[in-house]
JSON list of C-alpha atoms in Angstrom, two decimals:
[
{"chain": "A", "resi": 25, "resn": "UNK", "atom": "CA", "xyz": [262.41, 101.92, -28.06]},
{"chain": "A", "resi": 26, "resn": "UNK", "atom": "CA", "xyz": [264.47, 99.77, -25.75]},
{"chain": "A", "resi": 27, "resn": "UNK", "atom": "CA", "xyz": [267.05, 102.82, -25.27]},
{"chain": "A", "resi": 28, "resn": "UNK", "atom": "CA", "xyz": [263.78, 104.96, -24.53]},
{"chain": "A", "resi": 29, "resn": "UNK", "atom": "CA", "xyz": [262.43, 102.24, -22.50]},
{"chain": "A", "resi": 30, "resn": "UNK", "atom": "CA", "xyz": [265.65, 101.93, -20.73]},
{"chain": "A", "resi": 31, "resn": "UNK", "atom": "CA", "xyz": [265.43, 105.63, -19.94]},
{"chain": "A", "resi": 32, "resn": "UNK", "atom": "CA", "xyz": [262.29, 104.81, -18.64]},
{"chain": "A", "resi": 33, "resn": "UNK", "atom": "CA", "xyz": [260.58, 105.95, -20.88]},
{"chain": "A", "resi": 34, "resn": "UNK", "atom": "CA", "xyz": [258.84, 103.50, -21.23]},
{"chain": "A", "resi": 35, "resn": "UNK", "atom": "CA", "xyz": [255.02, 105.43, -23.01]},
{"chain": "A", "resi": 36, "resn": "UNK", "atom": "CA", "xyz": [256.99, 106.84, -25.82]},
{"chain": "A", "resi": 37, "resn": "UNK", "atom": "CA", "xyz": [258.79, 103.98, -26.20]},
{"chain": "A", "resi": 38, "resn": "UNK", "atom": "CA", "xyz": [254.94, 101.56, -26.71]},
{"chain": "A", "resi": 39, "resn": "UNK", "atom": "CA", "xyz": [254.16, 104.14, -28.24]},
{"chain": "A", "resi": 40, "resn": "UNK", "atom": "CA", "xyz": [257.23, 103.55, -31.25]},
{"chain": "A", "resi": 41, "resn": "UNK", "atom": "CA", "xyz": [256.52, 99.92, -31.30]},
{"chain": "A", "resi": 42, "resn": "UNK", "atom": "CA", "xyz": [252.99, 99.97, -32.00]},
{"chain": "A", "resi": 43, "resn": "UNK", "atom": "CA", "xyz": [254.28, 102.41, -35.25]},
{"chain": "A", "resi": 44, "resn": "UNK", "atom": "CA", "xyz": [256.38, 100.20, -36.68]},
{"chain": "A", "resi": 45, "resn": "UNK", "atom": "CA", "xyz": [254.37, 96.77, -36.07]},
{"chain": "A", "resi": 46, "resn": "UNK", "atom": "CA", "xyz": [251.50, 98.37, -38.05]},
{"chain": "A", "resi": 47, "resn": "UNK", "atom": "CA", "xyz": [254.56, 99.95, -41.22]},
{"chain": "A", "resi": 48, "resn": "UNK", "atom": "CA", "xyz": [256.11, 95.95, -40.68]},
{"chain": "A", "resi": 49, "resn": "UNK", "atom": "CA", "xyz": [252.87, 94.54, -41.46]},
{"chain": "A", "resi": 50, "resn": "UNK", "atom": "CA", "xyz": [251.92, 96.56, -44.24]},
{"chain": "A", "resi": 51, "resn": "UNK", "atom": "CA", "xyz": [255.56, 96.95, -45.52]},
{"chain": "A", "resi": 52, "resn": "UNK", "atom": "CA", "xyz": [255.70, 93.03, -45.19]},
{"chain": "A", "resi": 53, "resn": "UNK", "atom": "CA", "xyz": [253.21, 91.77, -43.50]},
{"chain": "A", "resi": 54, "resn": "UNK", "atom": "CA", "xyz": [252.25, 89.66, -40.79]},
{"chain": "A", "resi": 55, "resn": "UNK", "atom": "CA", "xyz": [255.04, 86.88, -41.31]},
{"chain": "A", "resi": 56, "resn": "UNK", "atom": "CA", "xyz": [258.39, 88.32, -40.91]},
{"chain": "A", "resi": 57, "resn": "UNK", "atom": "CA", "xyz": [261.38, 88.37, -39.37]},
{"chain": "A", "resi": 58, "resn": "UNK", "atom": "CA", "xyz": [261.15, 92.32, -38.34]},
{"chain": "A", "resi": 59, "resn": "UNK", "atom": "CA", "xyz": [257.06, 92.09, -37.68]},
{"chain": "A", "resi": 60, "resn": "UNK", "atom": "CA", "xyz": [258.41, 88.80, -34.64]},
{"chain": "A", "resi": 61, "resn": "UNK", "atom": "CA", "xyz": [260.82, 90.91, -33.48]},
{"chain": "A", "resi": 62, "resn": "UNK", "atom": "CA", "xyz": [258.75, 93.72, -32.85]},
{"chain": "A", "resi": 63, "resn": "UNK", "atom": "CA", "xyz": [255.69, 90.86, -30.75]},
{"chain": "A", "resi": 64, "resn": "UNK", "atom": "CA", "xyz": [258.75, 89.86, -28.46]},
{"chain": "A", "resi": 65, "resn": "UNK", "atom": "CA", "xyz": [259.65, 94.04, -27.69]},
{"chain": "A", "resi": 66, "resn": "UNK", "atom": "CA", "xyz": [256.66, 95.00, -27.02]},
{"chain": "A", "resi": 67, "resn": "UNK", "atom": "CA", "xyz": [256.37, 91.20, -25.04]},
{"chain": "A", "resi": 68, "resn": "UNK", "atom": "CA", "xyz": [258.70, 92.12, -22.94]},
{"chain": "A", "resi": 69, "resn": "UNK", "atom": "CA", "xyz": [257.43, 95.73, -22.54]},
{"chain": "A", "resi": 70, "resn": "UNK", "atom": "CA", "xyz": [254.08, 94.78, -21.31]},
{"chain": "A", "resi": 71, "resn": "UNK", "atom": "CA", "xyz": [255.48, 92.02, -19.09]},
{"chain": "A", "resi": 72, "resn": "UNK", "atom": "CA", "xyz": [257.45, 94.96, -17.42]},
{"chain": "A", "resi": 73, "resn": "UNK", "atom": "CA", "xyz": [255.15, 97.22, -17.22]},
{"chain": "A", "resi": 74, "resn": "UNK", "atom": "CA", "xyz": [252.68, 94.03, -15.26]},
{"chain": "A", "resi": 75, "resn": "UNK", "atom": "CA", "xyz": [250.50, 93.65, -18.34]},
{"chain": "A", "resi": 76, "resn": "UNK", "atom": "CA", "xyz": [251.24, 89.84, -18.17]},
{"chain": "A", "resi": 77, "resn": "UNK", "atom": "CA", "xyz": [247.91, 89.42, -20.25]},
{"chain": "A", "resi": 78, "resn": "UNK", "atom": "CA", "xyz": [249.14, 91.12, -23.66]},
{"chain": "A", "resi": 79, "resn": "UNK", "atom": "CA", "xyz": [252.19, 90.22, -23.15]},
{"chain": "A", "resi": 80, "resn": "UNK", "atom": "CA", "xyz": [251.69, 86.32, -23.44]},
{"chain": "A", "resi": 81, "resn": "UNK", "atom": "CA", "xyz": [249.57, 87.48, -25.92]},
{"chain": "A", "resi": 82, "resn": "UNK", "atom": "CA", "xyz": [252.14, 88.61, -28.10]},
{"chain": "A", "resi": 83, "resn": "UNK", "atom": "CA", "xyz": [254.43, 86.10, -27.70]},
{"chain": "A", "resi": 84, "resn": "UNK", "atom": "CA", "xyz": [252.24, 83.25, -28.32]},
{"chain": "A", "resi": 85, "resn": "UNK", "atom": "CA", "xyz": [252.00, 85.93, -32.10]},
{"chain": "A", "resi": 86, "resn": "UNK", "atom": "CA", "xyz": [254.95, 85.62, -31.75]},
{"chain": "A", "resi": 87, "resn": "UNK", "atom": "CA", "xyz": [256.08, 82.53, -31.47]},
{"chain": "A", "resi": 88, "resn": "UNK", "atom": "CA", "xyz": [253.08, 81.30, -34.72]},
{"chain": "A", "resi": 89, "resn": "UNK", "atom": "CA", "xyz": [255.11, 83.68, -36.20]},
{"chain": "A", "resi": 90, "resn": "UNK", "atom": "CA", "xyz": [258.81, 81.71, -35.82]},
{"chain": "A", "resi": 91, "resn": "UNK", "atom": "CA", "xyz": [257.02, 78.52, -36.28]},
{"chain": "A", "resi": 92, "resn": "UNK", "atom": "CA", "xyz": [256.01, 79.51, -39.84]},
{"chain": "A", "resi": 93, "resn": "UNK", "atom": "CA", "xyz": [259.33, 81.67, -41.01]},
{"chain": "A", "resi": 94, "resn": "UNK", "atom": "CA", "xyz": [261.98, 78.91, -38.90]},
{"chain": "A", "resi": 95, "resn": "UNK", "atom": "CA", "xyz": [259.91, 75.13, -37.95]},
{"chain": "A", "resi": 96, "resn": "UNK", "atom": "CA", "xyz": [259.14, 74.23, -35.16]},
{"chain": "A", "resi": 97, "resn": "UNK", "atom": "CA", "xyz": [262.85, 72.74, -33.88]},
{"chain": "A", "resi": 98, "resn": "UNK", "atom": "CA", "xyz": [265.07, 75.86, -34.27]},
{"chain": "A", "resi": 99, "resn": "UNK", "atom": "CA", "xyz": [266.94, 77.86, -32.88]},
{"chain": "A", "resi": 100, "resn": "UNK", "atom": "CA", "xyz": [264.58, 81.49, -33.20]},
{"chain": "A", "resi": 101, "resn": "UNK", "atom": "CA", "xyz": [261.63, 79.33, -32.60]},
{"chain": "A", "resi": 102, "resn": "UNK", "atom": "CA", "xyz": [262.75, 78.38, -29.11]},
{"chain": "A", "resi": 103, "resn": "UNK", "atom": "CA", "xyz": [263.70, 82.25, -28.90]},
{"chain": "A", "resi": 104, "resn": "UNK", "atom": "CA", "xyz": [260.33, 83.03, -29.66]}
]
């Protein structure tokens, strides 16, 4: 998805990320490292498209998952 985004295929990257998010949630649940990673990627994509409220929501969800997975003071939580 990142390569597609860099190549200007933003809609396709977003479609793939949304599909991955749904599949990951079914497979691993909402609180998983994969789900966290995809949320951050979607947030970056949304931010790049000027959809700041959507990006903020993705980043907030990612932060809550990181806190649950790693605790408040972990490096991965800070990255989220």
